[in-house]
Short mmCIF file of C-alpha atoms and ligand atoms in Angstrom, two decimals:
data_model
loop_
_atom_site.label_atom_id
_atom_site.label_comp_id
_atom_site.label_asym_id
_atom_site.label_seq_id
_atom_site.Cartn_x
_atom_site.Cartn_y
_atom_site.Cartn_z
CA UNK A 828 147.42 306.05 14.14
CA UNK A 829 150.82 304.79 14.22
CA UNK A 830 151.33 306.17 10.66
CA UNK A 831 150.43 309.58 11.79
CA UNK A 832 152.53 309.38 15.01
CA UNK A 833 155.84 308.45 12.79
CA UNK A 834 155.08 311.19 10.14
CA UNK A 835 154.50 313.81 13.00
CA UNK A 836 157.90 312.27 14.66
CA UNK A 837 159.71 312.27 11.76
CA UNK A 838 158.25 316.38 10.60
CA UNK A 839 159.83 316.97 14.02
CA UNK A 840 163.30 315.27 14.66
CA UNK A 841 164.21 315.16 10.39
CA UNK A 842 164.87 312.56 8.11
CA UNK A 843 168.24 311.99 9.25
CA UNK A 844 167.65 311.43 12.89
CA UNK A 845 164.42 309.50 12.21
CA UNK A 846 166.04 306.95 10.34
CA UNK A 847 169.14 306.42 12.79
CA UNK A 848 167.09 306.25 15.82
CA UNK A 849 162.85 305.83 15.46
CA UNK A 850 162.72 303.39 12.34
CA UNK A 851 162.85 300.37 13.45
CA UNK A 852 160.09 300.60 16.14
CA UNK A 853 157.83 298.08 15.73
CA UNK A 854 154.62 298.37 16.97
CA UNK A 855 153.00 295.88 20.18
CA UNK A 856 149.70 295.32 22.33
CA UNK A 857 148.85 297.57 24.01
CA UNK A 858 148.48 296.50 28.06
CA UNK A 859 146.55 298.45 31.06
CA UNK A 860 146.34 301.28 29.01
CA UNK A 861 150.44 301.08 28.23
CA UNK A 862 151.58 300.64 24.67
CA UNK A 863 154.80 298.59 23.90
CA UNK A 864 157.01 299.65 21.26
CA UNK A 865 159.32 297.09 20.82
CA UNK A 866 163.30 297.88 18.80
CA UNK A 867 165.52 295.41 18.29
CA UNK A 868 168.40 295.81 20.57
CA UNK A 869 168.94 297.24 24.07
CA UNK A 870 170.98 299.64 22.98
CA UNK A 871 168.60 301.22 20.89
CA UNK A 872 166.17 300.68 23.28
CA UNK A 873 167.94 302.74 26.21
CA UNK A 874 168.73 305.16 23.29
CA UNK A 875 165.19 305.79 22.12
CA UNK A 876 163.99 306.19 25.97
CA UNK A 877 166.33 308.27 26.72
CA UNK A 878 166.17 311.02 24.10
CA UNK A 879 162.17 310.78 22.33
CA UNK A 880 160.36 308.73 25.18
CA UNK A 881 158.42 311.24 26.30
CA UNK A 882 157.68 312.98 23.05
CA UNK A 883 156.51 309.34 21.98
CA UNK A 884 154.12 309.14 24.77
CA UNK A 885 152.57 312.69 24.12
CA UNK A 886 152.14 311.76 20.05
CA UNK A 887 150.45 308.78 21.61
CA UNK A 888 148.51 309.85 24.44
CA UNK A 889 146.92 312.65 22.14
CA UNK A 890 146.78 310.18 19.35
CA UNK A 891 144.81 307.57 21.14
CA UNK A 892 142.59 307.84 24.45
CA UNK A 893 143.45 304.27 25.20
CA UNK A 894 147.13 305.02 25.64
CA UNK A 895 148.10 306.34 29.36
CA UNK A 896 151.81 305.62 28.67
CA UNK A 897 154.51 304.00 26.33
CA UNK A 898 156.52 300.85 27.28
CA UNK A 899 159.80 300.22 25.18
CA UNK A 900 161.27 297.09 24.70
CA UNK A 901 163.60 294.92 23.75
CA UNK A 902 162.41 292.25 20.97
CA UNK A 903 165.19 290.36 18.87
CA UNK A 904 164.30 289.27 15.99
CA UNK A 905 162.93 291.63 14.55
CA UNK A 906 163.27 293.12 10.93
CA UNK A 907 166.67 295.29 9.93
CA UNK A 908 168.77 294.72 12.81
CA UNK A 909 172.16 296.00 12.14
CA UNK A 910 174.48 293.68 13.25
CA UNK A 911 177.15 295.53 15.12
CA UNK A 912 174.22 296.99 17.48
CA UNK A 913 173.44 294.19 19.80
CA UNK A 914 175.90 295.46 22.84
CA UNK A 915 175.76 295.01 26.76
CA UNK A 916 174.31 297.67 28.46
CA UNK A 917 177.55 299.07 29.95
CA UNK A 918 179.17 299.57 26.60
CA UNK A 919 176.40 302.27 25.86
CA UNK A 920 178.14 305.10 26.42
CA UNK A 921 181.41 303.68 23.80
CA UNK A 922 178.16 303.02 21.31
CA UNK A 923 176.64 306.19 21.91
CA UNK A 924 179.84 307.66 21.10
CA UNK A 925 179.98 306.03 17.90
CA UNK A 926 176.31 306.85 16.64
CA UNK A 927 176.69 310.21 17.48
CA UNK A 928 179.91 310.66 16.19
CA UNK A 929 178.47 308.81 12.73
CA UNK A 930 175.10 311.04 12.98
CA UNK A 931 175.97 314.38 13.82
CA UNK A 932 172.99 314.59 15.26
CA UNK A 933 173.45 316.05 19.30
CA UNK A 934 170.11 317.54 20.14
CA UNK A 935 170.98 321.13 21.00
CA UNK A 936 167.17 322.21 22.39
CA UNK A 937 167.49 321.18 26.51
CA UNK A 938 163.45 321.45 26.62
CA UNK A 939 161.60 318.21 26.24
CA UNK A 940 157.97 319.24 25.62
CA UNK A 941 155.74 319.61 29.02
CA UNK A 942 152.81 317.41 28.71
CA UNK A 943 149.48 320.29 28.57
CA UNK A 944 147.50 317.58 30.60
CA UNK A 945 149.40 317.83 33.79
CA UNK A 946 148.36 320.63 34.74
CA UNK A 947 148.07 322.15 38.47
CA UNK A 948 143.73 322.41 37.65
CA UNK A 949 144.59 318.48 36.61
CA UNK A 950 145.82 317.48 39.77
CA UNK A 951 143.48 316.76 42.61
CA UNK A 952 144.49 317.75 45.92
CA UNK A 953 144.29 315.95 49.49
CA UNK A 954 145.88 315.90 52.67
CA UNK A 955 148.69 313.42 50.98
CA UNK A 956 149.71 316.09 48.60
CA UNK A 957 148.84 319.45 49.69
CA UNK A 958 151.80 319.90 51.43
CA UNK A 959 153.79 319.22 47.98
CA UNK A 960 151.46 320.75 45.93
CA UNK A 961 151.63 323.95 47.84
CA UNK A 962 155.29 324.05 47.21
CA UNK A 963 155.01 323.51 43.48
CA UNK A 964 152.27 326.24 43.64
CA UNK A 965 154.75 328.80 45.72
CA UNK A 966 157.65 328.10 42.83
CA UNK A 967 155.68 328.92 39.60
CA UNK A 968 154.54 332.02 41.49
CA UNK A 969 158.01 333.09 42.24
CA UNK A 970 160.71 330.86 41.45
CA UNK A 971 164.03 331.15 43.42
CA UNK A 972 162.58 332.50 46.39
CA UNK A 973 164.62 331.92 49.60
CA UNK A 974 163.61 329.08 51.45
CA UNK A 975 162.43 327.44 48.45
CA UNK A 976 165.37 326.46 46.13
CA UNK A 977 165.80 323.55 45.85
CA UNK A 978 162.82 322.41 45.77
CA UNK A 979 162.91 318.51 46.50
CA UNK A 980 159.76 316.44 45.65
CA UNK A 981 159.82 313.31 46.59
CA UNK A 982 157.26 309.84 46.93
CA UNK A 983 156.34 306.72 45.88
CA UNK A 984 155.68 305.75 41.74
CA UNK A 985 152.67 306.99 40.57
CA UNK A 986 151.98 309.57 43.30
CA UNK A 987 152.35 312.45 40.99
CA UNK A 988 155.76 313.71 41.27
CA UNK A 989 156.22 314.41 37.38
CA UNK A 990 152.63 315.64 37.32
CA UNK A 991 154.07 318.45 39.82
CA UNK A 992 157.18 319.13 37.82
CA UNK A 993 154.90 320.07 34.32
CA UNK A 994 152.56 321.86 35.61
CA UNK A 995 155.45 324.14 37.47
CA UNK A 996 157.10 324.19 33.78
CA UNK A 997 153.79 324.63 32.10
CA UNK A 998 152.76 327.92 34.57
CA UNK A 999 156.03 329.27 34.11
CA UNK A 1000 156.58 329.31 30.43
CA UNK A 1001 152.73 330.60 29.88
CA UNK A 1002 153.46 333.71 32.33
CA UNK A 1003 156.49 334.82 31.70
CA UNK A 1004 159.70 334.95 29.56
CA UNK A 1005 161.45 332.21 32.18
CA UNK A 1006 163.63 329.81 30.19
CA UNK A 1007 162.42 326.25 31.48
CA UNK A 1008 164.73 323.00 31.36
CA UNK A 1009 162.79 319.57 32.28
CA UNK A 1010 164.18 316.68 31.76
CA UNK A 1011 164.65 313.03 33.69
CA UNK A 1012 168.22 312.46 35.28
CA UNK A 1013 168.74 309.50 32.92
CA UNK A 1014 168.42 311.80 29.70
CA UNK A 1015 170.67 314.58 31.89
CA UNK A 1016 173.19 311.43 31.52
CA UNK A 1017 172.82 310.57 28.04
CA UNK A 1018 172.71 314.05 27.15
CA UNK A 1019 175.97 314.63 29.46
CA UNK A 1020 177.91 311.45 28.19
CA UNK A 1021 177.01 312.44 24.36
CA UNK A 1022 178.53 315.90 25.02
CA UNK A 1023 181.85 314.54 25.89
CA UNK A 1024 181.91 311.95 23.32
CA UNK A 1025 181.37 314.59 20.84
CA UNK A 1026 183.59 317.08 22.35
CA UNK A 1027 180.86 319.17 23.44
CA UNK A 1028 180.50 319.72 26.99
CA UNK A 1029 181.22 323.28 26.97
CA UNK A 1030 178.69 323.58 24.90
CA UNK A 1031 176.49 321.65 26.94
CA UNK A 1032 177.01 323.32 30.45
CA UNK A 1033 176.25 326.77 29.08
CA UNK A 1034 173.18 325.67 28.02
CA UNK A 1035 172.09 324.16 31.32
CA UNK A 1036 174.00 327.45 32.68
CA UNK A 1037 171.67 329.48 30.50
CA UNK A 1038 168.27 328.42 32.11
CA UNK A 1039 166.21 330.32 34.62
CA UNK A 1040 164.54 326.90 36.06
CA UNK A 1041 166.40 323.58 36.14
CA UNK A 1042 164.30 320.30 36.74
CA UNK A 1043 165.28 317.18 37.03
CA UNK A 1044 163.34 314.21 37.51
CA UNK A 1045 163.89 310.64 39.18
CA UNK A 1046 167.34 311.56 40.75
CA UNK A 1047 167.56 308.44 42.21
CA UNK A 1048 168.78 307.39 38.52
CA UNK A 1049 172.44 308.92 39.25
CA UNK A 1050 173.06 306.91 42.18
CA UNK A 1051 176.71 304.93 40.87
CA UNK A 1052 176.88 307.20 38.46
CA UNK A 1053 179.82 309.47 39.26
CA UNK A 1054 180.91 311.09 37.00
CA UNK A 1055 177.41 312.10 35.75
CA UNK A 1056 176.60 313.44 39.56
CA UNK A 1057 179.75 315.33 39.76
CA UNK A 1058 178.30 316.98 36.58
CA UNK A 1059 174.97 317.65 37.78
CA UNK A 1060 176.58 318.81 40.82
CA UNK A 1061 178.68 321.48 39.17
CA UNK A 1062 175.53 322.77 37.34
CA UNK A 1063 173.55 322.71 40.69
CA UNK A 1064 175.95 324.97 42.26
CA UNK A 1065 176.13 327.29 39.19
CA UNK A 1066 172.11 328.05 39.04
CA UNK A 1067 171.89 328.20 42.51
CA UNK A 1068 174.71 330.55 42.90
CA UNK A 1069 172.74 332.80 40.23
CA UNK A 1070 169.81 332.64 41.71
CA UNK A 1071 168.03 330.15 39.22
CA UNK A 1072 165.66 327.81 40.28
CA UNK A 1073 166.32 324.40 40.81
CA UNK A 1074 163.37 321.30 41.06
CA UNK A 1075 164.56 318.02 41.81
CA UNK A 1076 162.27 314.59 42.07
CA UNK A 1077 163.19 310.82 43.78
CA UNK A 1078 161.58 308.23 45.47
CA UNK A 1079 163.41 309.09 48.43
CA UNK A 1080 164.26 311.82 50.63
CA UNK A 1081 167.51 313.14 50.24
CA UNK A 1082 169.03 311.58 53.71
CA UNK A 1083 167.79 308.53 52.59
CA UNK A 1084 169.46 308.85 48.68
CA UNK A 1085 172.05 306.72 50.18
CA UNK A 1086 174.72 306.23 47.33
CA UNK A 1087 174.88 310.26 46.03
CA UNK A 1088 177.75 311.74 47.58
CA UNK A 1089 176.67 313.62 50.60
CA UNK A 1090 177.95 317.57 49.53
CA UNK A 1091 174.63 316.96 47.02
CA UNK A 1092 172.85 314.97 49.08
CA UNK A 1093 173.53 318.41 51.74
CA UNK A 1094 172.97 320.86 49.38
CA UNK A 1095 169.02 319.13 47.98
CA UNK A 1096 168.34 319.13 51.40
CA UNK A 1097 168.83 322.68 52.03
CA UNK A 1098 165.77 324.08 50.38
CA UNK A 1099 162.26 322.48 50.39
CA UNK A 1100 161.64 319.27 50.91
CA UNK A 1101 158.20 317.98 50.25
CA UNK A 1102 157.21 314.50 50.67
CA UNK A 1103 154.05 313.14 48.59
CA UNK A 1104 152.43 310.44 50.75
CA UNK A 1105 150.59 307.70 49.39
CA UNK A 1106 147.12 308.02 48.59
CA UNK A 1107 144.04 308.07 51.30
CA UNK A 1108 140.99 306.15 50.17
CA UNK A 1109 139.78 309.52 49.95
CA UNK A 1110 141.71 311.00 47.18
CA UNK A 1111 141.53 308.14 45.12
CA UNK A 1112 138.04 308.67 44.99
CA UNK A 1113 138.21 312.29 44.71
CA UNK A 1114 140.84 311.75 41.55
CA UNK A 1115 138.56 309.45 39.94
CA UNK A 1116 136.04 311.74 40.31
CA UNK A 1117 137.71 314.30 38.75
CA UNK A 1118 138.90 311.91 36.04
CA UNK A 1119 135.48 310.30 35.03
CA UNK A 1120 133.95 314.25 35.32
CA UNK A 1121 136.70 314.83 32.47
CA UNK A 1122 135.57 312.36 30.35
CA UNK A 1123 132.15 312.95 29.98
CA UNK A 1124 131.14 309.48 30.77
CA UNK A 1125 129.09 308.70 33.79
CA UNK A 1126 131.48 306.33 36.03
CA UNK A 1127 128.48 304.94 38.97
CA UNK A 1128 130.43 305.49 42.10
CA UNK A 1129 129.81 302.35 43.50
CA UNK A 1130 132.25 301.41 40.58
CA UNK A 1131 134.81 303.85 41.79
CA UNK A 1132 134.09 303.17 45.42
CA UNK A 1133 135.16 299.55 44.09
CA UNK A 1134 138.32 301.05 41.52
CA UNK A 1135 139.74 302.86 45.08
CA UNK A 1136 139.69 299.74 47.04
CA UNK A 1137 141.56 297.76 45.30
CA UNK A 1138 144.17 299.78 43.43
CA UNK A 1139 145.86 301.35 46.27
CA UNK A 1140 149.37 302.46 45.26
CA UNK A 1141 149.64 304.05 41.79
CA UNK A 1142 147.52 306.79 40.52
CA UNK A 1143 148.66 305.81 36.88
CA UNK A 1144 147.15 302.92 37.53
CA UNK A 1145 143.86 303.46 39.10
CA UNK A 1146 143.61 306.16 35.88
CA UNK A 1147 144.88 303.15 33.74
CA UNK A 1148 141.84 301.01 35.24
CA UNK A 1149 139.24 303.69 35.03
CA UNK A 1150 140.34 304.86 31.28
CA UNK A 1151 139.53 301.28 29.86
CA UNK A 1152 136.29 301.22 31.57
CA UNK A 1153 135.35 304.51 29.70
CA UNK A 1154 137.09 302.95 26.90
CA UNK A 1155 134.98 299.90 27.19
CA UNK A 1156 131.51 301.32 27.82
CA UNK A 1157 132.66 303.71 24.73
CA UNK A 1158 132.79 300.56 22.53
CA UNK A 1159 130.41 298.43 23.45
CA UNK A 1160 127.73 301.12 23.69
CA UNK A 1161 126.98 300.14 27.42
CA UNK A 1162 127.13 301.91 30.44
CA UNK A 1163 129.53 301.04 32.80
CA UNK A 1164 128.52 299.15 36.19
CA UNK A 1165 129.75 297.03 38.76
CA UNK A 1166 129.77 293.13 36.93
CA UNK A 1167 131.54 294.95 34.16
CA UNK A 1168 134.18 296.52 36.11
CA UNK A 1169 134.80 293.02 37.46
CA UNK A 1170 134.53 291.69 34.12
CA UNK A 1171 136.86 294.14 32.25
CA UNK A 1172 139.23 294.68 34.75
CA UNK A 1173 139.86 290.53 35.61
CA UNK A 1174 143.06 290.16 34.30
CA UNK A 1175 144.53 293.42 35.87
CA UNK A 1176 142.49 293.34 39.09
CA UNK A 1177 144.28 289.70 39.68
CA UNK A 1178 147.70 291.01 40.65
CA UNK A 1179 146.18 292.62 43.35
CA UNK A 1180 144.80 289.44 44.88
CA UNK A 1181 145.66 287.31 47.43
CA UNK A 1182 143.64 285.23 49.69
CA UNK A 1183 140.67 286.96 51.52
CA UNK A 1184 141.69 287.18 55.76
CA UNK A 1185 139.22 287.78 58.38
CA UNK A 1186 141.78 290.66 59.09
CA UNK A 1187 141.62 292.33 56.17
CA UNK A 1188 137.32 291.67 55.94
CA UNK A 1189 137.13 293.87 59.55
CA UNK A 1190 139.87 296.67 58.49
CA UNK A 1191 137.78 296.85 54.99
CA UNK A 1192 134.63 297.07 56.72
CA UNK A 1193 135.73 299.33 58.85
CA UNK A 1194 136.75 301.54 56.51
CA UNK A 1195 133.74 301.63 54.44
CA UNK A 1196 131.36 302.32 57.48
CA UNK A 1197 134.20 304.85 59.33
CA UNK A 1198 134.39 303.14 62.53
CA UNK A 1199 137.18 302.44 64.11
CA UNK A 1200 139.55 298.93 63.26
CA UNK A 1201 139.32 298.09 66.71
CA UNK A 1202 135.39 298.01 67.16
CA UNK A 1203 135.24 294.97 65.36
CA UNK A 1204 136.61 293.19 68.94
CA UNK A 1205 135.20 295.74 71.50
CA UNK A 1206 132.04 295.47 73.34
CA UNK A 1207 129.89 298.63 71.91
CA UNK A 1208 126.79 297.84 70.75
CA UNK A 1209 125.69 300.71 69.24
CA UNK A 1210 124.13 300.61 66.13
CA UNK A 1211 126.41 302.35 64.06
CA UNK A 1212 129.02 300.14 65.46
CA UNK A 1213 127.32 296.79 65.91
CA UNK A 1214 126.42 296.53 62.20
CA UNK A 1215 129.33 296.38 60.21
CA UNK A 1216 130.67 294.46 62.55
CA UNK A 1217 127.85 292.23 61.82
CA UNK A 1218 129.07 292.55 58.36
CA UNK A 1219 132.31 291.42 58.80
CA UNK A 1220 131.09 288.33 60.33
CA UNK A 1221 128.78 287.61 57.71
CA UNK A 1222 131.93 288.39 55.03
CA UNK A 1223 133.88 286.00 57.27
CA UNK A 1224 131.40 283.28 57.29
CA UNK A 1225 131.01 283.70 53.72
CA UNK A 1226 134.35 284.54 52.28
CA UNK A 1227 136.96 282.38 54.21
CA UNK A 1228 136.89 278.10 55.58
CA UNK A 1229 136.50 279.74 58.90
CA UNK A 1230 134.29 278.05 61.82
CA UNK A 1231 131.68 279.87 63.38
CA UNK A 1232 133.60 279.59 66.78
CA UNK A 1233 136.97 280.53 64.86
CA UNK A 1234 135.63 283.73 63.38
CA UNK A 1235 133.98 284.25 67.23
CA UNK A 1236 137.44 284.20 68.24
CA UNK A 1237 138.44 287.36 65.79
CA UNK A 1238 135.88 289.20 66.98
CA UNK A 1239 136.91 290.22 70.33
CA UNK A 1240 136.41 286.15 72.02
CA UNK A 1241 132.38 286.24 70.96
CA UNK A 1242 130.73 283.08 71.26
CA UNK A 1243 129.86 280.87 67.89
CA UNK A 1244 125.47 281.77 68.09
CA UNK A 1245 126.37 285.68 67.67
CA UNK A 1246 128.40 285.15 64.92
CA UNK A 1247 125.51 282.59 63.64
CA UNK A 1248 122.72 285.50 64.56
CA UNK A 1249 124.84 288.13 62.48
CA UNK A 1250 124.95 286.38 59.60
CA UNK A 1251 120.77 285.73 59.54
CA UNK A 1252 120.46 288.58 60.63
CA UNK A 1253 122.51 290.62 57.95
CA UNK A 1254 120.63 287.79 55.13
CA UNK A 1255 117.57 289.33 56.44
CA UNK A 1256 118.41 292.82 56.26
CA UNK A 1257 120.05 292.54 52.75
CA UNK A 1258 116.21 291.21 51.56
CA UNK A 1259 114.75 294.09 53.24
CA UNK A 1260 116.66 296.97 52.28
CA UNK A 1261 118.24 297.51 48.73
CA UNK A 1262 120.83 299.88 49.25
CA UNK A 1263 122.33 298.15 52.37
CA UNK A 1264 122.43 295.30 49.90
CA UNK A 1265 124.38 296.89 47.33
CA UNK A 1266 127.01 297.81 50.12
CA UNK A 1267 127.35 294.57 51.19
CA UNK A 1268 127.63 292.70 48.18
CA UNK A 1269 129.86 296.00 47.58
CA UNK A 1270 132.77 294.80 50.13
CA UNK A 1271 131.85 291.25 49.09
CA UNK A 1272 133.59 291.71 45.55
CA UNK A 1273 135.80 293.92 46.88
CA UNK A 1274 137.02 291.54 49.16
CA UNK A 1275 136.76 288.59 46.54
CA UNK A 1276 138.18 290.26 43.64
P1 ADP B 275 155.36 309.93 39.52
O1 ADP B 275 156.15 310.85 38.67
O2 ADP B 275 155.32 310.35 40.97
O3 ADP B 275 155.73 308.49 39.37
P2 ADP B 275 153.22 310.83 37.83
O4 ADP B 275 153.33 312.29 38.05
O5 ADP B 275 153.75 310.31 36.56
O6 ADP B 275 153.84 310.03 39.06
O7 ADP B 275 151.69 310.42 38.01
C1 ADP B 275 151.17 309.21 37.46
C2 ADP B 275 149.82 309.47 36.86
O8 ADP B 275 148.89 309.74 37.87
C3 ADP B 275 149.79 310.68 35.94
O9 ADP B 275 148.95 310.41 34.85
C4 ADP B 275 149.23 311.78 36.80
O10 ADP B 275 148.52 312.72 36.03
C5 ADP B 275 148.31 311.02 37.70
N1 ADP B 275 148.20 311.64 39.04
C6 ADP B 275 149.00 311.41 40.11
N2 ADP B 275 148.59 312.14 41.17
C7 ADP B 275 147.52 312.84 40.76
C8 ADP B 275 146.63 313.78 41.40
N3 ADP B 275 146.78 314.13 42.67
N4 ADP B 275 145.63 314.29 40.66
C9 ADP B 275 145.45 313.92 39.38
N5 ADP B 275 146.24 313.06 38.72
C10 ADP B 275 147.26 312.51 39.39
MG1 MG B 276 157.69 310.42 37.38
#
């Protein structure tokens, strides 16, 4: 598949450009679902992300189900390395200057292709996004409505910001004749830095002048770098002022993008803001739903039950998780269940691991059977509330060095012989009935990893 990925690659960017910039990729492993492509030097490195890394990744991720995203990096050693190449990162933009010069080759398209697969039917929707997603909704419909220009997305990695972005680009380009720009603000730098090197920037700010919708993603790349801000703020002010559209992404909210200068800081602030939480336990589950649904491959949901609880912060990575389960089952001809999960996902699962608490056993627990954290200590003895508690003392018991009396102690001062009858008791109960088995042993590898 690499051959195919370099021939499309090079039927797209030409001969010439192929063989100053994509040639010397060298294929690596490929790791949770994220391919490295190694080149020899940094500089070619930041050059190559910067101008094909996400038209790499969409060769790739149509090329091969197993590849969620592309990794580039640095390798020396490796065949055909021109010797005058290896340079510290801040003399990029003098060595930038110099390949361009030598290649004539400035990119003049400002689109970089919008992946088809975020779509807004792709993305799954929950109370941590809705907000956000109803924003990015509101702007394909009608872009540069008042109120909603800027629009400012911002969140955590992995919580869908650039999903957001293409599927606004995607919705506008298939309705209408609106000329979309997407692009990250570290290729608005390169692309801004190799239009002055190359005498160009006229050129360059009437193109970005020219667009109906301007999006830029990861903002927080520009902070320290000035000049490139001052740019982007000049170009803000120009679409704005002529009623084009402007989508910005960060990690942080724009008061807290501490280190842009604060007339663009005040100005991102003044349209929408909408903050993408972090996933509920909820959504995750809902997105893998969705997720296995699109593959065709029946995913049991004790599996993703399992998948949501212990990959907590990064969508990319709880798809990452799920995709080489599929990919697994696909290969081995098996379907996928719990001990393979465990099995398959070992090495990746182990980063998430520390050392099992009683604290984290009751707030798991709780979670699983919906009662409330602090039930686990209170005196209720109703059923619904008396059980997993029970459960969380057997967990305890069986999970951590506690004593009896110790684990008592975490559960609201209760003496060392109920702890003792909750674990028979939940022993017996797991002979006697299957499915509150499975749960059980559920939280149990949950909890163990
Ligand atoms: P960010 O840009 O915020 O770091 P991405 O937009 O790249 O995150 O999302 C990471 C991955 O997770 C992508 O593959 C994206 O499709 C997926 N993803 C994130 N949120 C959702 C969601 N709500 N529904 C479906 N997929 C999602
Ligand atoms: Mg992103």
């Amino acid at each position: 598949s690499w051959h195919k990925v370099r021939e499309k690659l090079k039927g797209e960017v030409g001969e010439v450009e192929y063989r100053t910039w994509l040639r010397q990729i060298v294929l690596g492993p490929i790791e949770d679902g994220e391919l490295i492509l190694y080149l020899p030097t940094r500089f070619l490195r930041d050059w190559v992300r910067s101008q094909y890394e996400e038209r790499l990744q969409t060769l790739w991720r149509t090329e091969r189900a197993d590849v969620q995203g592309i990794e580039l990096q640095v390798k020396r050693g490796l065949p055909e390395v021109p010797p005058s190449a290896d340079i510290a990162s801040d003399s990029v933009v003098e060595e930038v200057t110099a390949q361009v010069a030598v290649s004539h080759e400035v990119r003049s398209d400002l689109a970089v292709p919008l992946d088809p697969r975020f779509s807004f039917d792709s993305f799954v929707v929950g109370k941590p996004n809705e907000f956000a997603y109803a924003c990015a909704r509101r702007v394909a419909e009608k872009p540069s409505s008042p109120g909603f220009n800027p629009l400012f997305l911002y969140g955590g990695v992995g919580l869908g910001k650039t999903h957001l972005m293409h599927a606004i680009g995607s919705e506008l380009t298939k309705t209408g004749n609106v000329s979309v720009a997407y692009m990250s603000a570290e290729k608005f730098m390169y692309r801004f830095i190799a239009a002055i090197r190359s005498q160009s920037t006229m050129e360059f700010k009437e193109q970005l002048r020219s667009v109906d919708v301007l999006m830029i993603d990861d903002l927080q790349f520009l902070i320290g770098k000035d000049n490139t801000q001052e740019e982007f703020f000049h170009t803000f002010n120009a679409l704005v002022d002529a009623g084009r559209q402007i989508i910005v992404s960060a990690d942080k909210s724009p008061s807290d993008l501490s280190g842009l200068e604060d007339r663009l800081r005040t100005r991102l602030g003044c349209g929408m803001v909408a903050d993408i939480h972090a996933t509920t336990f909820e959504l995750r589950i809902s997105i893998l739903e969705a997720k296995a649904k699109a593959s065709g491959t029946h995913v049991p949901s004790k599996v993703l039950e399992y998948l949501a609880h212990k990959i907590t912060t990064n969508v990319r990575e709880l798809e990452g998780a799920l995709n080489r389960l599929i990919a697994h089952a696909d290969l081995v001809g098996r379907p996928v269940t719990l001990d393979t999960t465990q099995d398959v996902l070992k090495d990746m699962l182990k980063a998430h691991d520390r050392r099992v608490t009683i604290e984290e056993i009751q707030r798991k627990v709780a979670e699983h059977w919906n009662i409330r954290l602090t039930d686990m200590s209170s005196a209720r003895r109703a059923r619904a509330v008396a059980r997993p508690r029970q459960v969380a003392m057997f967990l305890a018991k069986q999970l951590t060095s506690r004593s009896l009396p110790e684990i008592g102690r975490k559960f609201g001062n209760r003496d060392h012989t109920t702890v003792m009858h909750a674990v028979n008791r939940v022993a017996e109960l797991m002979e006697q009935d299957t499915s509150f088995a499975e749960d059980v042993e559920l939280m149990r590898r949950m909890l163990e990893g």
